[in-house]
Short mmCIF file of C-alpha atoms in Angstrom, two decimals:
data_model
loop_
_atom_site.label_atom_id
_atom_site.label_comp_id
_atom_site.label_asym_id
_atom_site.label_seq_id
_atom_site.Cartn_x
_atom_site.Cartn_y
_atom_site.Cartn_z
CA UNK Y 1 -124.76 -40.36 -42.32
CA UNK Y 2 -123.04 -37.23 -43.81
CA UNK Y 3 -125.93 -35.18 -42.73
CA UNK Y 4 -126.04 -36.35 -39.11
CA UNK Y 5 -122.36 -35.77 -38.95
CA UNK Y 6 -122.74 -32.43 -40.44
CA UNK Y 7 -125.61 -31.61 -37.92
CA UNK Y 8 -123.36 -32.75 -34.88
CA UNK Y 9 -120.45 -30.76 -36.37
CA UNK Y 10 -122.62 -27.64 -36.73
CA UNK Y 11 -123.50 -28.02 -32.85
CA UNK Y 12 -119.71 -28.09 -32.28
CA UNK Y 13 -119.02 -24.94 -34.17
CA UNK Y 14 -121.95 -23.07 -32.55
CA UNK Y 15 -122.01 -24.22 -29.01
CA UNK Y 16 -118.63 -25.68 -28.16
CA UNK Y 17 -116.20 -23.13 -26.62
CA UNK Y 18 -113.13 -24.37 -28.48
CA UNK Y 19 -114.78 -23.59 -31.62
CA UNK Y 20 -116.22 -20.39 -30.77
CA UNK Y 21 -112.59 -19.11 -29.75
CA UNK Y 22 -111.64 -19.91 -33.12
CA UNK Y 23 -114.43 -18.04 -34.81
CA UNK Y 24 -113.81 -15.15 -32.76
CA UNK Y 25 -110.05 -15.12 -33.44
CA UNK Y 26 -110.02 -15.52 -37.17
CA UNK Y 27 -110.65 -11.74 -37.98
CA UNK Y 28 -107.90 -10.90 -35.52
CA UNK Y 29 -104.97 -12.15 -37.50
CA UNK Y 30 -105.61 -10.21 -40.93
CA UNK Y 31 -106.50 -7.16 -38.58
CA UNK Y 32 -103.15 -7.28 -37.15
CA UNK Y 33 -101.39 -7.89 -40.33
CA UNK Y 34 -103.02 -4.86 -41.85
CA UNK Y 35 -102.07 -2.53 -38.95
CA UNK Y 36 -98.47 -3.81 -39.01
CA UNK Y 37 -98.07 -3.16 -42.72
CA UNK Y 38 -99.82 0.35 -42.45
CA UNK Y 39 -97.47 1.32 -39.74
CA UNK Y 40 -94.46 0.04 -42.00
CA UNK Y 41 -95.82 2.45 -44.63
CA UNK Y 42 -97.81 0.21 -47.09
CA UNK Y 43 -100.60 1.81 -49.16
CA UNK Y 44 -103.78 1.47 -47.13
CA UNK Y 45 -106.20 0.75 -49.94
CA UNK Y 46 -103.97 -2.31 -50.88
CA UNK Y 47 -104.13 -3.60 -47.33
CA UNK Y 48 -107.81 -4.36 -48.09
CA UNK Y 49 -106.89 -7.38 -50.15
CA UNK Y 50 -105.40 -9.10 -47.21
CA UNK Y 51 -108.16 -10.09 -44.95
CA UNK Y 52 -109.95 -12.50 -47.31
CA UNK Y 53 -107.23 -14.52 -48.25
CA UNK Y 54 -105.88 -14.87 -44.76
CA UNK Y 55 -109.40 -15.43 -43.26
CA UNK Y 56 -109.99 -18.17 -45.75
CA UNK Y 57 -106.58 -19.85 -45.24
CA UNK Y 58 -106.97 -20.16 -41.42
CA UNK Y 59 -110.68 -21.26 -41.59
CA UNK Y 60 -109.75 -24.20 -43.86
CA UNK Y 61 -106.48 -24.94 -41.87
CA UNK Y 62 -108.42 -25.03 -38.33
CA UNK Y 63 -110.05 -28.49 -39.51
CA UNK Y 64 -106.62 -30.26 -39.64
CA UNK Y 65 -107.30 -31.76 -36.17
CA UNK Y 66 -111.04 -32.05 -36.09
CA UNK Y 67 -111.09 -35.70 -35.35
CA UNK Y 68 -109.26 -35.17 -32.05
CA UNK Y 69 -112.05 -32.70 -30.87
CA UNK Y 70 -114.46 -35.67 -30.81
CA UNK Y 71 -112.79 -37.43 -28.16
CA UNK Y 72 -114.95 -40.27 -26.85
CA UNK Y 73 -117.66 -39.49 -29.30
CA UNK Y 74 -115.46 -41.08 -31.91
CA UNK Y 75 -116.65 -44.38 -30.67
CA UNK Y 76 -119.94 -43.93 -32.75
CA UNK Y 77 -117.99 -43.60 -36.08
CA UNK Y 78 -116.07 -46.51 -35.31
CA UNK Y 79 -118.89 -49.02 -34.34
CA UNK Y 80 -121.25 -47.69 -37.13
CA UNK Y 81 -120.92 -49.08 -40.73
CA UNK Y 82 -119.93 -45.70 -41.66
CA UNK Y 83 -117.83 -44.92 -44.74
CA UNK Y 84 -114.85 -42.66 -44.58
CA UNK Y 85 -116.36 -40.37 -47.29
CA UNK Y 86 -119.30 -39.67 -45.08
CA UNK Y 87 -117.44 -38.65 -42.13
CA UNK Y 88 -115.03 -36.39 -44.15
CA UNK Y 89 -117.84 -34.74 -46.15
CA UNK Y 90 -119.88 -34.17 -43.08
CA UNK Y 91 -117.22 -32.45 -41.21
CA UNK Y 92 -116.46 -29.95 -43.93
CA UNK Y 93 -120.08 -28.66 -43.93
CA UNK Y 94 -119.87 -26.12 -41.09
CA UNK Y 95 -116.63 -24.26 -42.23
CA UNK Y 96 -118.25 -24.19 -45.64
CA UNK Y 97 -121.52 -22.65 -44.63
CA UNK Y 98 -119.59 -20.04 -42.33
CA UNK Y 99 -116.83 -19.28 -44.72
CA UNK Y 100 -118.45 -19.35 -48.32
CA UNK Y 101 -121.12 -16.41 -47.86
CA UNK Y 102 -118.36 -14.35 -45.81
CA UNK Y 103 -115.90 -14.75 -48.62
CA UNK Y 104 -118.29 -13.64 -51.20
CA UNK Y 105 -119.48 -10.60 -49.27
CA UNK Y 106 -116.13 -9.63 -47.85
CA UNK Y 107 -114.44 -9.99 -51.41
CA UNK Y 108 -116.82 -7.45 -52.85
CA UNK Y 109 -116.08 -5.03 -50.09
CA UNK Y 110 -112.44 -5.49 -50.41
CA UNK Y 111 -112.37 -5.07 -54.08
CA UNK Y 112 -114.14 -1.73 -53.89
CA UNK Y 113 -112.03 -0.37 -50.91
CA UNK Y 114 -108.82 -1.48 -52.42
CA UNK Y 115 -109.35 0.97 -55.54
CA UNK Y 116 -107.97 -1.85 -57.65
CA UNK Y 117 -110.15 -2.12 -60.89
CA UNK Y 118 -111.49 -5.61 -61.66
CA UNK Y 119 -109.66 -7.43 -58.80
CA UNK Y 120 -112.75 -8.86 -57.39
CA UNK Y 121 -112.32 -12.25 -59.36
CA UNK Y 122 -109.12 -12.69 -58.04
CA UNK Y 123 -109.84 -11.95 -54.47
CA UNK Y 124 -113.04 -14.19 -54.47
CA UNK Y 125 -111.29 -17.04 -56.50
CA UNK Y 126 -108.26 -17.31 -54.09
CA UNK Y 127 -110.46 -16.90 -50.97
CA UNK Y 128 -112.81 -19.84 -52.19
CA UNK Y 129 -109.61 -21.72 -53.22
CA UNK Y 130 -107.84 -21.37 -50.11
CA UNK Y 131 -110.85 -22.40 -48.04
CA UNK Y 132 -111.48 -25.28 -50.15
CA UNK Y 133 -107.91 -26.47 -50.32
CA UNK Y 134 -107.47 -26.00 -46.47
CA UNK Y 135 -110.66 -28.23 -45.94
CA UNK Y 136 -109.30 -30.89 -48.57
CA UNK Y 137 -105.91 -30.99 -46.94
CA UNK Y 138 -107.20 -31.04 -43.55
CA UNK Y 139 -109.43 -33.84 -44.25
CA UNK Y 140 -106.26 -35.91 -44.95
CA UNK Y 141 -104.29 -34.73 -41.92
CA UNK Y 142 -106.93 -34.99 -39.30
CA UNK Y 143 -107.18 -38.67 -40.20
CA UNK Y 144 -103.54 -39.33 -40.80
CA UNK Y 145 -101.79 -37.18 -38.18
CA UNK Y 146 -104.09 -36.26 -35.29
CA UNK Y 147 -102.59 -35.11 -32.02
CA UNK Y 148 -104.17 -34.37 -28.61
CA UNK Y 149 -106.67 -31.81 -28.19
CA UNK Y 150 -108.53 -30.15 -25.38
CA UNK Y 151 -111.50 -32.33 -24.34
CA UNK Y 152 -115.08 -31.29 -24.76
CA UNK Y 153 -116.20 -28.85 -22.15
CA UNK Y 154 -112.77 -27.57 -21.56
CA UNK Y 155 -111.81 -23.90 -21.86
CA UNK Y 156 -110.95 -22.63 -25.25
CA UNK Y 157 -107.27 -22.06 -24.13
CA UNK Y 158 -106.79 -25.42 -22.19
CA UNK Y 159 -104.09 -27.78 -23.52
CA UNK Y 160 -103.81 -31.48 -23.00
CA UNK Y 161 -100.70 -32.71 -21.15
CA UNK Y 162 -99.44 -34.91 -23.87
CA UNK Y 163 -99.14 -32.33 -26.75
CA UNK Y 164 -95.55 -32.79 -28.25
CA UNK Y 165 -93.60 -32.13 -31.26
CA UNK Y 166 -96.14 -34.07 -33.58
CA UNK Y 167 -98.58 -31.22 -32.94
CA UNK Y 168 -96.25 -28.47 -34.33
CA UNK Y 169 -95.15 -30.55 -37.38
CA UNK Y 170 -98.80 -31.46 -38.32
CA UNK Y 171 -99.70 -27.69 -38.00
CA UNK Y 172 -96.78 -26.55 -39.99
CA UNK Y 173 -96.96 -29.04 -42.82
CA UNK Y 174 -100.62 -28.67 -43.22
CA UNK Y 175 -100.49 -24.93 -43.53
CA UNK Y 176 -97.36 -25.32 -46.10
CA UNK Y 177 -99.25 -27.97 -48.11
CA UNK Y 178 -102.26 -25.48 -48.62
CA UNK Y 179 -100.00 -22.61 -49.60
CA UNK Y 180 -98.06 -25.08 -52.02
CA UNK Y 181 -101.25 -26.29 -53.87
CA UNK Y 182 -102.62 -22.73 -53.93
CA UNK Y 183 -99.32 -21.14 -55.00
CA UNK Y 184 -99.85 -20.99 -58.77
CA UNK Y 185 -103.10 -19.04 -58.28
CA UNK Y 186 -101.61 -16.74 -55.44
CA UNK Y 187 -98.62 -15.93 -57.70
CA UNK Y 188 -100.80 -15.03 -60.87
CA UNK Y 189 -103.00 -12.87 -58.74
CA UNK Y 190 -99.83 -11.02 -57.47
CA UNK Y 191 -98.49 -10.69 -60.94
CA UNK Y 192 -101.87 -9.30 -62.07
CA UNK Y 193 -101.84 -6.67 -59.42
CA UNK Y 194 -98.18 -5.62 -60.16
CA UNK Y 195 -98.83 -5.40 -63.79
CA UNK Y 196 -102.33 -4.12 -63.45
CA UNK Y 197 -103.62 -6.96 -65.89
CA UNK Y 198 -107.52 -7.63 -65.41
CA UNK Y 199 -107.11 -10.74 -67.60
CA UNK Y 200 -104.18 -12.16 -65.38
CA UNK Y 201 -106.58 -11.37 -62.28
CA UNK Y 202 -109.63 -13.30 -63.79
CA UNK Y 203 -107.37 -16.25 -64.55
CA UNK Y 204 -106.09 -16.30 -61.12
CA UNK Y 205 -109.46 -16.23 -59.61
CA UNK Y 206 -110.73 -19.11 -61.92
CA UNK Y 207 -107.33 -21.02 -61.06
CA UNK Y 208 -107.94 -20.80 -57.43
CA UNK Y 209 -111.61 -21.95 -57.38
CA UNK Y 210 -110.72 -24.79 -59.53
CA UNK Y 211 -107.73 -25.67 -57.49
CA UNK Y 212 -109.80 -25.65 -54.41
CA UNK Y 213 -112.63 -27.62 -55.92
CA UNK Y 214 -110.41 -30.25 -56.93
CA UNK Y 215 -108.30 -30.44 -53.67
CA UNK Y 216 -111.53 -30.74 -51.71
CA UNK Y 217 -112.80 -33.85 -53.74
CA UNK Y 218 -109.46 -35.34 -53.70
CA UNK Y 219 -108.74 -34.76 -49.94
CA UNK Y 220 -112.38 -36.10 -48.97
CA UNK Y 221 -111.81 -39.30 -51.00
CA UNK Y 222 -108.21 -39.66 -49.79
CA UNK Y 223 -109.04 -38.70 -46.20
CA UNK Y 224 -112.12 -41.08 -46.16
CA UNK Y 225 -109.98 -44.00 -47.09
CA UNK Y 226 -107.40 -43.19 -44.35
CA UNK Y 227 -110.08 -42.46 -41.82
CA UNK Y 228 -111.71 -45.97 -42.24
CA UNK Y 229 -108.80 -47.87 -42.21
CA UNK Y 230 -107.36 -46.00 -39.03
CA UNK Y 231 -110.63 -45.75 -37.06
CA UNK Y 232 -109.84 -48.06 -34.33
CA UNK Y 233 -106.25 -46.73 -34.20
CA UNK Y 234 -107.74 -43.12 -33.99
CA UNK Y 235 -110.27 -44.09 -31.05
CA UNK Y 236 -107.32 -45.62 -29.16
CA UNK Y 237 -105.30 -42.45 -29.60
CA UNK Y 238 -108.26 -40.13 -28.34
CA UNK Y 239 -109.16 -42.12 -25.53
CA UNK Y 240 -105.47 -42.01 -24.10
CA UNK Y 241 -105.52 -38.10 -23.97
#
């Protein structure tokens, strides 16, 4: 079941205009941040440390409402004797396949261009940690607090008529939860940069990776339980929008 759901999710990520718009927009946010900070006078080499964490953060965060993107296809998950774990795991495969190689390659380039010695472990560790933590938190929030999304076939910028305050709360709380869980690792990375301490940068990288792995496993388990318990209710919500 997980493989079948992963295959269908991959089709969404590669052929659905709603997902393609996100993939195109993901590099834009870090680029704008770099330009704004460069204009403000920040050292340009250090700005190369921004893209990887920001990209990983938003790629993991995007899945916080992936159930709502199914719309009527959700009935298959409700009708089949499907474990919640299978649904949650299948849905995280596409962002993992997209994000992991990009983070590994981009981290190496960022470490070189930043001119900070031995910063690679911190960049790749926090990047992977943000991605995995985001997917773990999103695995719970997409089953617990979904909100109306544009229907399949709609344009990437179309919005459903029933989006309300719940959407803003879900988006904000999910993003804050990801940052809160990753705060220790991010704090260590910043302290390592300020103090130019390679050992602290390495610890930050390992802490980020470990946090991400733990949060991904925990999120899939909790999200799977919530999804299975609320599956009929989720289908009713999606069919009303």
